[in-house]
Every structure is written in structure tokens, then in C-alpha cells.
Coordinates of C-alpha atoms in Angstrom, one line a residue:
X1 CA 28.3 -12.2 4.4
X2 CA 25.3 -14.7 4.0
X3 CA 25.7 -18.3 4.2
X4 CA 25.4 -20.8 1.7
X5 CA 22.3 -21.8 3.2
X6 CA 20.9 -18.4 3.4
X7 CA 22.4 -17.8 -0.2
X8 CA 20.6 -21.1 -1.6
X9 CA 17.5 -20.1 0.3
X10 CA 16.9 -16.5 -1.3
X11 CA 18.1 -17.7 -4.5
X12 CA 15.2 -20.0 -4.4
X13 CA 12.8 -17.3 -3.3
X14 CA 14.0 -14.7 -5.8
X15 CA 13.3 -17.3 -8.6
X16 CA 9.9 -17.8 -7.4
X17 CA 8.9 -14.0 -7.5
X18 CA 10.8 -13.8 -10.8
X19 CA 8.0 -15.9 -12.0
X20 CA 5.9 -13.0 -12.1
X21 CA 7.7 -10.4 -13.4
X22 CA 6.1 -10.2 -16.5
X23 CA 7.1 -6.6 -17.0
X24 CA 3.5 -5.6 -17.6
X25 CA 1.8 -5.8 -14.3
X26 CA 5.3 -5.8 -12.3
X27 CA 8.1 -3.8 -14.0
X28 CA 12.0 -4.6 -13.5
X29 CA 13.3 -2.2 -10.6
X30 CA 15.5 -2.2 -8.4
X31 CA 15.1 -0.8 -4.2
X32 CA 15.8 2.6 -4.0
X33 CA 15.3 3.3 -7.6
X34 CA 13.1 5.4 -10.1
X35 CA 13.7 3.6 -13.0
X36 CA 11.5 1.5 -14.1
X37 CA 11.9 -0.9 -16.8
X38 CA 9.0 -2.4 -18.9
X39 CA 8.2 -4.3 -22.0
X40 CA 7.9 -2.4 -25.0
X41 CA 4.2 -1.5 -26.6
X42 CA 5.0 -3.6 -30.0
X43 CA 6.9 -6.3 -28.1
X44 CA 10.5 -6.0 -29.5
X45 CA 12.6 -5.2 -26.2
X46 CA 11.6 -3.2 -23.0
X47 CA 11.0 0.7 -22.5
X48 CA 12.3 3.1 -19.6
X49 CA 10.1 5.4 -17.5
X50 CA 10.9 7.5 -14.3
X51 CA 8.8 7.1 -11.2
X52 CA 7.8 10.3 -10.2
X53 CA 5.5 11.7 -7.8
X54 CA 1.4 12.9 -9.1
X55 CA 3.2 11.8 -12.5
X56 CA 2.0 9.7 -14.6
X57 CA 3.7 7.0 -16.4
X58 CA 2.9 8.3 -19.7
X59 CA 4.7 11.2 -18.7
X60 CA 7.6 10.1 -17.4
X61 CA 8.9 8.7 -20.9
X62 CA 12.9 8.0 -20.6
X63 CA 13.5 5.7 -23.4
X64 CA 10.7 4.3 -25.6
X65 CA 12.5 1.2 -26.5
X66 CA 15.5 -0.8 -25.8
X67 CA 16.1 -3.6 -28.4
X68 CA 18.9 -6.2 -28.4
X69 CA 19.6 -7.0 -31.9
X70 CA 21.3 -9.7 -33.7
X71 CA 23.9 -9.4 -36.3
X72 CA 21.5 -9.6 -39.3
X73 CA 19.8 -6.5 -37.0
X74 CA 16.5 -8.3 -35.8
X75 CA 15.3 -8.0 -32.4
X76 CA 16.1 -10.6 -29.7
X77 CA 13.3 -11.3 -27.9
X78 CA 12.9 -11.3 -24.0
X79 CA 13.6 -15.0 -22.8
X80 CA 13.5 -14.7 -19.0
X81 CA 13.2 -12.1 -16.5
X82 CA 14.8 -12.4 -12.9
X83 CA 14.7 -9.7 -10.0
X84 CA 18.0 -9.2 -11.1
X85 CA 18.4 -9.1 -14.8
X86 CA 16.5 -9.5 -18.2
X87 CA 17.3 -12.2 -20.8
X88 CA 17.3 -11.4 -24.0
X89 CA 18.0 -14.1 -26.9
X90 CA 17.5 -16.0 -29.9
X91 CA 17.4 -19.7 -28.3
X92 CA 20.9 -20.3 -28.0
X93 CA 23.1 -20.7 -25.1
X94 CA 24.5 -17.4 -25.0
X95 CA 22.3 -14.2 -24.5
X96 CA 22.9 -10.5 -23.8
X97 CA 21.3 -9.4 -20.3
X98 CA 19.7 -5.7 -18.5
X99 CA 20.6 -5.0 -15.3
X100 CA 21.0 -2.1 -13.1
X101 CA 24.3 -0.7 -12.2
X102 CA 23.6 1.4 -8.9
X103 CA 19.8 3.1 -8.5
X104 CA 20.0 5.4 -11.5
X105 CA 21.4 3.6 -14.6
X106 CA 20.7 0.1 -16.4
X107 CA 23.6 -1.8 -17.6
X108 CA 23.6 -4.3 -21.0
X109 CA 26.0 -6.6 -22.1
X110 CA 26.4 -9.8 -23.7
X111 CA 27.4 -11.9 -27.2
X112 CA 29.6 -9.8 -29.2
X113 CA 27.7 -9.7 -32.3
X114 CA 25.0 -7.8 -30.6
X115 CA 23.9 -4.6 -30.5
X116 CA 21.5 -2.3 -28.4
X117 CA 18.9 0.5 -30.2
X118 CA 18.0 3.3 -27.7
X119 CA 14.8 5.0 -29.4
X120 CA 14.0 8.3 -27.3
X121 CA 10.6 9.6 -26.9
X122 CA 11.3 12.3 -30.0
X123 CA 12.3 9.5 -32.2
X124 CA 15.8 10.0 -32.1
X125 CA 17.7 6.3 -32.3
X126 CA 21.0 5.4 -31.2
X127 CA 23.0 2.3 -32.0
X128 CA 25.7 0.9 -29.8
X129 CA 27.6 -2.2 -30.1
X130 CA 27.4 -4.7 -27.7
X131 CA 30.5 -6.3 -25.6
X132 CA 31.1 -8.4 -22.6
X133 CA 31.6 -5.3 -21.1
X134 CA 28.9 -3.7 -22.1
X135 CA 27.0 -0.5 -22.1
X136 CA 25.9 1.4 -18.9
X137 CA 23.0 3.9 -20.1
X138 CA 23.3 6.6 -17.1
X139 CA 19.2 8.2 -16.3
X140 CA 18.8 11.9 -15.1
X141 CA 16.4 13.0 -12.6
X142 CA 15.5 15.1 -15.7
X143 CA 14.9 12.1 -17.4
X144 CA 18.0 12.5 -19.6
X145 CA 19.8 9.7 -20.8
X146 CA 24.1 9.8 -21.0
X147 CA 25.8 6.5 -22.5
X148 CA 28.6 5.0 -21.3
X149 CA 31.3 2.3 -21.2
X150 CA 30.0 -0.6 -19.1
X151 CA 31.1 -2.7 -16.4
X152 CA 29.0 -5.1 -16.9
X153 CA 29.8 -8.7 -15.3
X154 CA 30.3 -6.3 -12.1
X155 CA 26.8 -4.9 -12.6
X156 CA 25.2 -8.0 -12.5
X157 CA 26.6 -9.8 -9.5
X158 CA 26.5 -6.3 -7.8
X159 CA 22.6 -6.0 -8.7
X160 CA 22.1 -9.8 -7.8
X161 CA 23.7 -9.6 -4.4
X162 CA 21.5 -6.5 -3.4
X163 CA 18.7 -8.7 -4.8
X164 CA 19.5 -11.9 -3.0
X165 CA 20.4 -9.9 0.0
X166 CA 16.6 -8.7 0.6
X167 CA 15.3 -12.2 -0.2
X168 CA 17.6 -13.6 2.9
X169 CA 14.7 -11.5 4.9
X170 CA 11.8 -12.7 2.9
X171 CA 9.3 -14.9 5.9
X172 CA 9.2 -18.3 5.2
X173 CA 5.3 -19.5 5.0
X174 CA 3.1 -22.5 4.3
X175 CA 4.2 -24.1 0.9
X176 CA 0.9 -23.2 -1.1
X177 CA 1.6 -19.6 -0.1
X178 CA 5.5 -19.4 -0.8
X179 CA 5.4 -18.2 -4.0
X180 CA 3.4 -15.8 -3.7
X181 CA 4.9 -14.4 -0.4
X182 CA 8.5 -14.3 -2.5
X183 CA 6.7 -12.3 -5.1
X184 CA 5.0 -10.0 -2.4
X185 CA 8.4 -9.5 -0.8
X186 CA 9.9 -8.5 -4.1
X187 CA 6.9 -6.2 -4.3
X188 CA 8.2 -4.6 -1.1
X189 CA 11.8 -4.0 -2.0
X190 CA 10.9 -2.7 -5.2
X191 CA 8.4 -0.3 -3.8
X192 CA 11.3 1.2 -1.9
X193 CA 12.7 5.3 -3.0
X194 CA 14.3 7.6 -1.5
X195 CA 13.0 10.7 -0.7
X196 CA 16.0 13.1 -0.8
X197 CA 14.3 15.9 1.5
X198 CA 14.6 13.7 4.1
X199 CA 18.3 12.5 4.4
X200 CA 18.8 8.9 3.5
X201 CA 15.0 8.0 4.4
X202 CA 13.8 4.9 2.9
X203 CA 9.7 5.0 2.3
X204 CA 8.2 2.1 1.2
X205 CA 5.5 3.9 -1.6
X206 CA 2.2 2.2 -2.5
X207 CA 3.6 2.1 -5.9
X208 CA 6.2 3.3 -7.9
X209 CA 3.2 3.6 -10.8
X210 CA 1.7 6.9 -10.0
X211 CA 1.9 6.8 -6.0
X212 CA 5.4 7.9 -5.5
X213 CA 5.2 8.8 -1.5
X214 CA 4.5 7.7 1.9
X215 CA 0.4 8.1 2.6
X216 CA -0.2 7.6 6.4
X217 CA -2.4 4.8 6.1
X218 CA -0.3 2.6 3.4
X219 CA 2.7 3.0 5.7
X220 CA 0.8 1.4 8.4
X221 CA -0.2 -1.8 6.8
X222 CA 3.3 -1.8 5.0
X223 CA 5.0 -1.5 7.9
X224 CA 2.9 -4.6 9.6
X225 CA 3.7 -7.0 6.5
X226 CA 7.8 -5.9 6.7
X227 CA 7.8 -6.3 10.3
X228 CA 8.2 -10.3 9.5
X229 CA 11.2 -9.9 8.0
X230 CA 12.9 -6.3 8.2
X231 CA 11.9 -4.6 11.2
X232 CA 14.1 -2.0 11.1
X233 CA 12.6 -0.8 7.7
X234 CA 9.0 -1.4 9.3
X235 CA 10.1 1.1 11.9
X236 CA 11.3 3.6 9.7
X237 CA 7.9 3.6 7.9
X238 CA 6.2 4.9 10.9
X239 CA 9.0 7.4 12.0
X240 CA 8.2 9.0 8.4
X241 CA 4.4 9.4 9.2
X242 CA 5.2 10.7 12.5
X243 CA 7.6 13.1 11.4
X244 CA 5.7 16.0 10.4
X245 CA 2.7 16.3 12.9
X246 CA 0.3 19.9 12.7
X247 CA 1.4 21.8 15.7
X248 CA -2.1 20.8 17.0
X249 CA -0.8 17.1 16.6
X250 CA -2.7 16.4 13.4
X251 CA -0.7 13.9 11.3
X252 CA -1.1 14.9 7.3
X253 CA -1.7 12.5 4.6
X254 CA 0.9 12.1 2.4
X255 CA 5.0 12.9 2.9
X256 CA 6.7 13.2 -0.6
X257 CA 9.9 14.3 -2.1
X258 CA 8.3 17.8 -2.3
X259 CA 6.7 18.2 0.9
X260 CA 3.6 17.0 2.7
X261 CA -0.1 17.2 1.9
X262 CA -1.8 17.8 5.1
X263 CA -5.0 20.2 4.5
X264 CA -7.2 21.2 1.1
X265 CA -4.8 24.2 0.6
X266 CA -2.1 21.7 -0.9
X267 CA -4.8 20.5 -3.4
X268 CA -5.2 21.2 -7.0
X269 CA -8.0 23.3 -8.1
X270 CA -10.1 20.3 -9.4
X271 CA -10.2 18.8 -5.8
X272 CA -11.3 22.1 -4.2
X273 CA -14.0 22.4 -6.9
X274 CA -15.4 19.0 -5.6
X275 CA -15.7 20.2 -1.7
X276 CA -17.7 23.3 -3.3
X277 CA -19.9 21.0 -4.7
X278 CA -20.5 19.0 -1.6
X279 CA -22.0 21.8 -0.4
X280 CA -21.1 21.9 3.2
X281 CA -19.7 25.0 5.2
X282 CA -17.2 22.6 6.8
X283 CA -16.1 21.6 3.7
X284 CA -15.5 25.1 1.8
X285 CA -12.2 25.4 -0.1
X286 CA -11.8 28.7 1.5
X287 CA -11.5 27.3 4.8
X288 CA -8.8 24.7 5.1
X289 CA -9.7 21.6 5.8
X290 CA -7.2 18.6 7.6
X291 CA -6.3 15.8 5.3
X292 CA -5.0 12.6 7.2
X293 CA -5.8 9.1 7.1
X294 CA -8.0 6.9 9.4
X295 CA -6.4 6.7 13.3
X296 CA -4.6 3.4 12.9
X297 CA -1.0 4.8 14.1
X298 CA -0.8 2.8 17.7
X299 CA -2.3 -0.8 16.3
X300 CA 0.6 -0.3 13.5
X301 CA 3.0 0.7 16.4
X302 CA 2.4 -2.3 19.0
X303 CA 1.8 -4.9 15.8
X304 CA 5.3 -3.8 14.9
X305 CA 6.6 -3.9 18.2
X306 CA 5.7 -7.8 18.4
X307 CA 8.3 -8.6 16.8
X308 CA 11.5 -6.7 18.2
X309 CA 11.3 -4.7 21.2
X310 CA 12.3 -1.1 20.8
X311 CA 11.3 0.2 24.2
X312 CA 13.1 3.9 23.8
X313 CA 11.8 3.9 20.3
X314 CA 8.6 3.0 21.0
X315 CA 8.3 5.8 23.9
X316 CA 9.3 8.7 21.4
X317 CA 6.4 7.2 18.4
X318 CA 4.1 6.9 21.6
X319 CA 4.3 10.6 22.4
X320 CA 3.1 11.5 18.2
X321 CA 0.3 9.1 18.4
X322 CA -1.4 10.6 21.3
X323 CA -0.9 14.1 20.4
X324 CA -2.7 12.3 17.0
X325 CA -5.3 11.1 18.7
X326 CA -6.1 14.2 21.1
X327 CA -6.3 16.0 17.8
X328 CA -8.9 14.1 16.3
X329 CA -11.4 14.8 19.2
X330 CA -10.3 18.4 20.1
X331 CA -10.0 19.5 16.2
X332 CA -12.2 16.9 13.8
X333 CA -15.0 16.8 16.4
X334 CA -16.9 19.3 13.8
X335 CA -20.0 19.4 15.0
X336 CA -19.2 19.5 19.0
X337 CA -20.9 16.2 20.0
X338 CA -18.3 14.2 21.3
X339 CA -17.8 11.7 18.2
X340 CA -15.3 13.1 15.4
X341 CA -15.9 13.6 11.8
X342 CA -14.2 13.2 8.5
X343 CA -13.6 16.7 7.5
X344 CA -12.7 15.0 3.8
X345 CA -13.4 12.2 1.9
X346 CA -9.4 11.6 1.9
X347 CA -9.1 11.4 5.5
X348 CA -11.2 8.0 5.6
X349 CA -8.8 6.2 3.1
X350 CA -11.9 5.2 1.5
X351 CA -12.3 8.6 -0.5
X352 CA -14.9 7.4 -3.3
X353 CA -17.2 5.3 -0.7
X354 CA -20.9 6.5 -1.4
X355 CA -21.1 7.4 2.5
X356 CA -19.5 10.5 1.1
X357 CA -21.9 11.2 -1.7
X358 CA -24.1 13.5 0.6
X359 CA -22.8 16.6 2.1
X360 CA -19.7 16.3 4.4
X361 CA -18.5 16.3 7.4
X362 CA -19.1 12.4 8.1
X363 CA -19.3 10.5 11.0
X364 CA -18.3 7.2 10.0
X365 CA -18.8 4.1 12.5
X366 CA -15.4 3.2 10.9
X367 CA -14.0 6.1 12.7
X368 CA -15.7 5.7 15.7
X369 CA -14.2 2.2 15.6
X370 CA -10.7 2.8 15.4
X371 CA -10.5 6.1 17.9
X372 CA -12.2 2.8 20.3
X373 CA -9.2 0.7 19.6
X374 CA -6.8 3.5 19.6
X375 CA -7.2 4.9 23.3
X376 CA -7.4 1.4 24.2
X377 CA -4.3 0.0 22.2
X378 CA -2.5 3.8 23.4
X379 CA -3.2 2.9 27.7
X380 CA -2.0 -0.7 26.7
X381 CA 1.3 0.5 25.5
X382 CA 1.8 2.9 28.1
X383 CA 1.5 0.6 30.5
X384 CA 4.1 -1.5 28.8
X385 CA 6.7 1.4 28.0
X386 CA 5.7 4.3 30.7
X387 CA 3.9 2.3 33.6
X388 CA 3.9 5.4 35.3
X389 CA 1.7 7.3 33.1
X390 CA -1.6 7.7 33.8
X391 CA -3.9 5.7 31.3
X392 CA -7.3 6.3 32.8
X393 CA -8.5 9.2 30.6
X394 CA -7.6 7.2 27.4
X395 CA -9.8 4.5 29.0
X396 CA -12.5 6.7 29.7
X397 CA -12.9 8.3 26.4
X398 CA -12.9 5.0 24.7
X399 CA -15.6 4.2 26.7
X400 CA -17.9 7.0 25.8
X401 CA -16.4 7.1 21.9
X402 CA -18.2 3.4 22.3
X403 CA -21.7 4.7 23.7
X404 CA -21.8 7.2 20.9
X405 CA -20.6 4.4 18.3
X406 CA -23.5 2.3 19.8
X407 CA -25.8 4.9 19.0
X408 CA -25.4 5.0 15.4
X409 CA -26.4 1.2 15.3
X410 CA -29.9 1.5 13.5
X411 CA -32.0 -1.8 14.8
X412 CA -34.7 -1.5 11.7
X413 CA -32.0 -1.3 9.6
X414 CA -29.9 -3.7 11.1
X415 CA -27.1 -1.9 10.8
X416 CA -24.6 1.1 12.1
X417 CA -25.2 4.4 9.8
X418 CA -22.9 7.4 9.0
X419 CA -24.1 10.7 8.9
X420 CA -23.4 13.1 6.6
X421 CA -23.5 16.7 8.1
X422 CA -26.2 15.2 10.5
X423 CA -28.1 13.6 7.6
X424 CA -28.2 9.4 7.9
X425 CA -26.6 7.6 5.3
X426 CA -28.3 4.1 4.2
X427 CA -25.8 2.9 2.4
X428 CA -24.2 -0.7 3.2
X429 CA -20.9 -0.7 3.0
X430 CA -17.9 -2.3 4.7
X431 CA -17.4 1.1 7.4
X432 CA -20.5 -0.2 8.9
X433 CA -18.3 -4.0 9.8
X434 CA -15.6 -2.1 11.6
X435 CA -17.4 -1.8 15.0
X436 CA -16.5 -5.5 15.2
X437 CA -13.0 -4.2 15.5
X438 CA -14.0 -2.8 19.2
X439 CA -15.0 -6.4 20.8
X440 CA -17.2 -4.7 22.9
X441 CA -20.1 -4.6 21.5
X442 CA -23.6 -5.5 22.4
X443 CA -24.1 -9.4 21.9
X444 CA -27.4 -8.5 19.5
X445 CA -25.3 -5.7 17.1
X446 CA -22.1 -8.4 17.3
X447 CA -24.3 -10.9 16.2
X448 CA -26.2 -9.2 13.2
X449 CA -22.8 -8.1 11.9
X450 CA -21.3 -11.7 12.1
X451 CA -25.0 -12.3 10.1
X452 CA -23.8 -9.6 7.6
X453 CA -20.8 -11.1 7.0
X454 CA -22.3 -14.3 6.3
X455 CA -25.1 -13.0 4.3
X456 CA -24.3 -14.2 0.7
X457 CA -26.7 -11.4 -1.0
X458 CA -24.5 -8.6 0.9
X459 CA -20.6 -9.7 2.1
X460 CA -20.5 -13.4 1.6
X461 CA -19.4 -13.2 -2.2
X462 CA -17.1 -16.1 -3.8
X463 CA -14.1 -14.2 -3.6
X464 CA -14.3 -12.4 -0.4
X465 CA -15.9 -9.3 1.7
X466 CA -16.7 -6.6 -1.0
X467 CA -16.5 -3.0 -0.2
X468 CA -20.1 -2.3 -0.7
X469 CA -22.7 -5.1 -0.4
X470 CA -23.5 -6.9 -3.5
X471 CA -27.7 -5.9 -2.7
X472 CA -26.8 -2.1 -2.0
X473 CA -28.0 0.0 -5.2
X474 CA -24.4 1.5 -5.2
X475 CA -23.0 -1.6 -5.9
X476 CA -20.0 -1.5 -8.5
X477 CA -17.9 -4.6 -8.6
X478 CA -15.3 -2.6 -10.5
X479 CA -15.5 0.9 -9.2
X480 CA -13.0 1.9 -6.5
X481 CA -14.6 1.8 -2.8
X482 CA -17.6 0.8 -3.9
X483 CA -17.6 -2.6 -4.7
X484 CA -14.0 -4.3 -5.1
X485 CA -12.7 -6.1 -2.4
X486 CA -9.6 -4.6 -0.9
X487 CA -7.0 -6.4 0.9
X488 CA -6.3 -4.3 4.0
X489 CA -10.5 -4.2 4.4
X490 CA -10.6 -7.8 4.4
X491 CA -7.7 -8.0 7.2
X492 CA -9.3 -5.5 9.5
X493 CA -12.6 -7.2 9.4
X494 CA -11.3 -10.7 10.3
X495 CA -9.3 -9.2 13.2
X496 CA -12.4 -7.7 14.0
X497 CA -14.3 -11.2 13.7
X498 CA -11.2 -12.6 16.0
X499 CA -11.7 -9.9 18.8
X500 CA -15.5 -10.2 18.7
X501 CA -15.5 -14.0 19.5
X502 CA -15.5 -15.6 15.8
X503 CA -12.1 -17.2 15.5
X504 CA -13.2 -19.6 13.2
X505 CA -14.9 -17.5 10.7
X506 CA -12.0 -14.7 10.9
X507 CA -9.4 -17.7 9.6
X508 CA -11.9 -18.3 7.0
X509 CA -11.8 -14.9 5.8
X510 CA -7.9 -14.6 6.0
X511 CA -7.8 -17.9 4.0
X512 CA -10.3 -16.6 1.4
X513 CA -8.2 -13.3 1.2
X514 CA -4.8 -14.8 0.2
X515 CA -6.6 -17.5 -2.0
X516 CA -8.0 -14.1 -3.6
X517 CA -4.2 -12.8 -4.3
X518 CA -3.0 -16.1 -6.0
X519 CA -6.1 -16.5 -8.0
X520 CA -5.8 -12.6 -9.1
X521 CA -2.2 -13.6 -9.7
X522 CA -0.5 -10.8 -7.5
X523 CA -1.2 -7.9 -5.3
X524 CA -3.0 -5.3 -6.7
X525 CA -4.6 -2.7 -5.7
X526 CA -8.2 -3.9 -5.5
X527 CA -10.0 -6.6 -7.2
X528 CA -13.6 -7.7 -8.9
X529 CA -15.2 -9.5 -6.4
X530 CA -17.3 -11.8 -9.0
X531 CA -14.6 -12.5 -10.8
X532 CA -11.7 -13.0 -8.3
X533 CA -9.4 -10.8 -10.8
X534 CA -7.7 -7.2 -11.2
X535 CA -10.3 -4.4 -11.4
X536 CA -9.5 -2.7 -14.3
X537 CA -8.3 0.3 -13.4
X538 CA -6.5 -1.0 -10.1
X539 CA -3.0 -0.4 -9.9
X540 CA -0.6 -3.3 -9.4
X541 CA 2.6 -4.4 -7.6
X542 CA 0.6 -2.5 -4.5
X543 CA 2.5 -2.0 -1.7
X544 CA -0.2 -2.8 1.3
X545 CA -1.5 -5.8 -0.9
X546 CA 1.5 -7.2 -0.6
X547 CA 2.7 -6.5 3.0
X548 CA -1.0 -7.9 4.1
X549 CA -0.8 -11.3 2.0
X550 CA 2.9 -11.6 3.8
X551 CA 1.4 -10.9 7.4
X552 CA -1.8 -12.9 6.5
X553 CA 0.1 -15.8 5.2
X554 CA 2.6 -16.0 8.5
X555 CA -0.6 -15.9 10.7
X556 CA -2.1 -18.6 8.9
X557 CA 1.3 -20.4 8.7

């Protein structure tokens, strides 16, 4: 049971988060629930959707409108939204409220003279009288609706208690960052879903709007943020990401309620046609291409263990990380030169980057840097949790990979260049800055990358670090991975700056990144680097942006 002091703090944080719950960019939902409530299209009342894997919101309609009306039949407007309830009213002291009654049902109760009108997707309307006990609207997995007698006061109290328990774990940070941190903590709680095929597993998904699954890369970033308030849930994200390796150790791209996404055989035909157009033998859709995500597993594992040590668990997870790292060299060095490649753009996490405009497979400097760091991180974790283990092979492989990475530096261009099926790719993108993370670049190369980060014509834009240099012909401030700012790449480059000996510049980039999220109104998927606002097609209430904001806010506080 929470103490009064914890309850007060949790209520304050919940109220701060509530300032951002507009029912447009942030829906009303509940941890573990697949039900989402948005403001109705016509502004009268709300609408209800389910959250489903690989389905658009428009395909998941449950109720097109839920309206609370007064005795004269006038729709009462939404007057306030808090994490545990939506209030409808006419300005009087009394109001009707909508809350959750368990993960799969909504409860509405309030003034005796009010009614609820339910508008179904087929146009049918139901009208129900309200009372203090209210009505319960049960939403089935097939989007069916059943209306039952309610127990509204109990449902309201239970929902509030569940959210207060979540906010009691929210990290306390600097005053100017606390409101956004509270909202980001709400986002992480709101994005918890159950994956029934995995028993009672809780996945914190990137978004309940269109991204209902556990993506490997997202799980790493989300775990890094969760560790500050709920290390158990952070560990659970890594467990799910590591649970389904292939026989040779490859980790899947996605774990979802219907299975996993691990090869191009699992992709729809439209994506396989894209592979055919790429014109690479490696990318021939008749030959399954592994789908995974960049090797940040040991990085995330180490971060989570920093806040709460778990030696036995760490040793178990470390075994999977080592197998995955070995797979990159045995199964994804597609041209046999010692430097693994991305066999599919999806495996990079930056799948629309211009480095994939040419033929694939793609040898990219970010992948080389991730592999160098991961071998060193594995060695460090073994030294901590398995001191008798031989770490020499990881350290020597890191040295070899670092040498191959250094060879990707083009002195004339002044940057690292990716190679697509052996052809140089001249695009000036954020992947060319990732080698800063190794901390072992030659001084001249390190200083050149620092200069690139500081160059207003390339990466030093007003609102942060774009994913493609502003001077590059492929730069687009709105197009995914071709110019917009992403919180995860900014956080990784900040870490690289610090590792490479530029701690003050790293702090400046971190400050700029949290300022962007506050200015932009929330943890969106990606941001226009010219305006600092959400890019038009970006998803809102995005998991890794929320998690990394919290991680950055804690570090800056």
C-alpha cells in the first residue's frame, strides 16, 4: 500500500501528465488494455477503437461515438481528462465520467438526468439512462460491444489506484523537465500490452496506434528508460526480445501476438517486391533474408543492470546476447570481408535512410560501431558476471572490426561512407557519426566528426541533430529517416561524444534533445528539424522517445 506522501506525489505527477491528454495525440487507455478512446471526429463525445498488430486505427473501430447528453438531449462536452477518467459536463459542479472497468471494458456514470448514446460503425444508435452506478461497456477481442449494469464508483476508484501505483514509480527530475517526464511515464504505462501467446508477458510497445508488438530495437531503448522507475518491467522487455533466437543465434525483428518477424518470408508481397527492385542477389526474395535490428543488446543489458543488479538473470541473458553477436559475424558478413552488412533495410532500424537507395547488402559505419562496442560490452559483462570466462576473443574481434571500420573513412569526403553491394554511398547521414560511440577513433577522424556535429550547414540545426545532413541533396525535414530528428539517434550520438572525449558537447546535445521534446509537445516518433514540431506523418505518444526523454532527464538532473 502506498504511503500518504507517495500518494500525494503520484497524484501530482498524474495531474501533470493529464495536461497532455488531449484525446487526439494521446488517447485515453489503461496499462494492459487494447481499448483506446479518442475525441469524436465531430467533437461531440468520444470514439472507441481497439489496438491491434499491423492494423490501422480506422480498421479497428468499436464505437464511432460515445456521447453523454443532458435531459434535453444536448451533448455534454469533454471538460477534463486525467489518466484515470474523462469528465463530461455543462459547467455545473456535477459531471459524468468515463473510466476503465478492467482492461477490456469502459464504465460511464454520473448525474441521474444524463444519458449515454452509443453510435456503432454501422450507424446503429443505442441510448442508455445514466445513474451513479452507470453502465459497463464490454469490448470484445472481435470489436463487439456488450452493455451491462455498471459499478461505476468502484471502477473509478480501481482505475485511479492503478494509475497512482504507476505514477508512484515515476522518476523525479529537474523542475523544468518534470511535467514532460510525467507525461512520458504515462506514455510508457499506456503502451503496456499483454501478449497472450507468451502467457502473462507485458510488452511496452512503441505505440498502441499501429505499432502493437515488441520491436527488438525499441525494446532496448524502452528498457533504458523504464529502468529508472520499474527495473523489473525493463528486464521483462529484454527477456521478450531475447526469447526467440533462431538456431544460429539471430534475434527476430519483432515479437508480436501472432508470432515473430524474423525473415523476409514473414513479409507481405509488397515488401518482397521492393527487395526485387533492389536488384541484389542477396536480396532475392526467393532466398529468405534475415530481419533483425542493430546490435545494442549488451548496451541495454548493461544499462538495466546499473540500477538493480541481478547476477543470475544477467548470466542467462548474456548467453543470448553472445549468440546474437556471433550470428552477425557468421550469418551477416554477406561478402566475407570480415565486416557484417545489413541484408535488409529493416535490420538497420533506419529503413528509409538514403544509404539504402542503392543496391544491398549494405556495409554501414553505424553497424561497424555497434559491433565494436558490443564485443567490448560483452567482455565487460563477462568480467563482472562470469570472471572465469575467456574474454580475449571478444576483445580481439573488436580490434579487428575497429580496423575495418577505420577503413570506411573517406579522407576526401571527410566522413565515413557506407557501401551498398560494394559501391560507395556518398550520402551524408547520421550513421556516419555513430563511430564516435567506439571512443577509439584516430584523433583526426574523431575531431572531424565533432566538427560535423557542430556544423550548422550539416548537423548543428536549431532544434537538434537531423538524420541526414541539411547540406545533403537527400535531406528532407519531413520524410522518415531522411532529415527529421529522432530522439534515439540524438541520444546515441550524445553518448558517442562523451565517450570520445567531448562531455560538454554531449551535455549540450542532451539539453537540446529534451528541449525539443518539450517544445514539440510530447514524445513523438520524429520531429521536423526546422520547426521543432512533430513531423506530419510521425506517430504520437511514441515509446522510445518517451523512454529516452526520461533517461536524458535523469542524467541531466
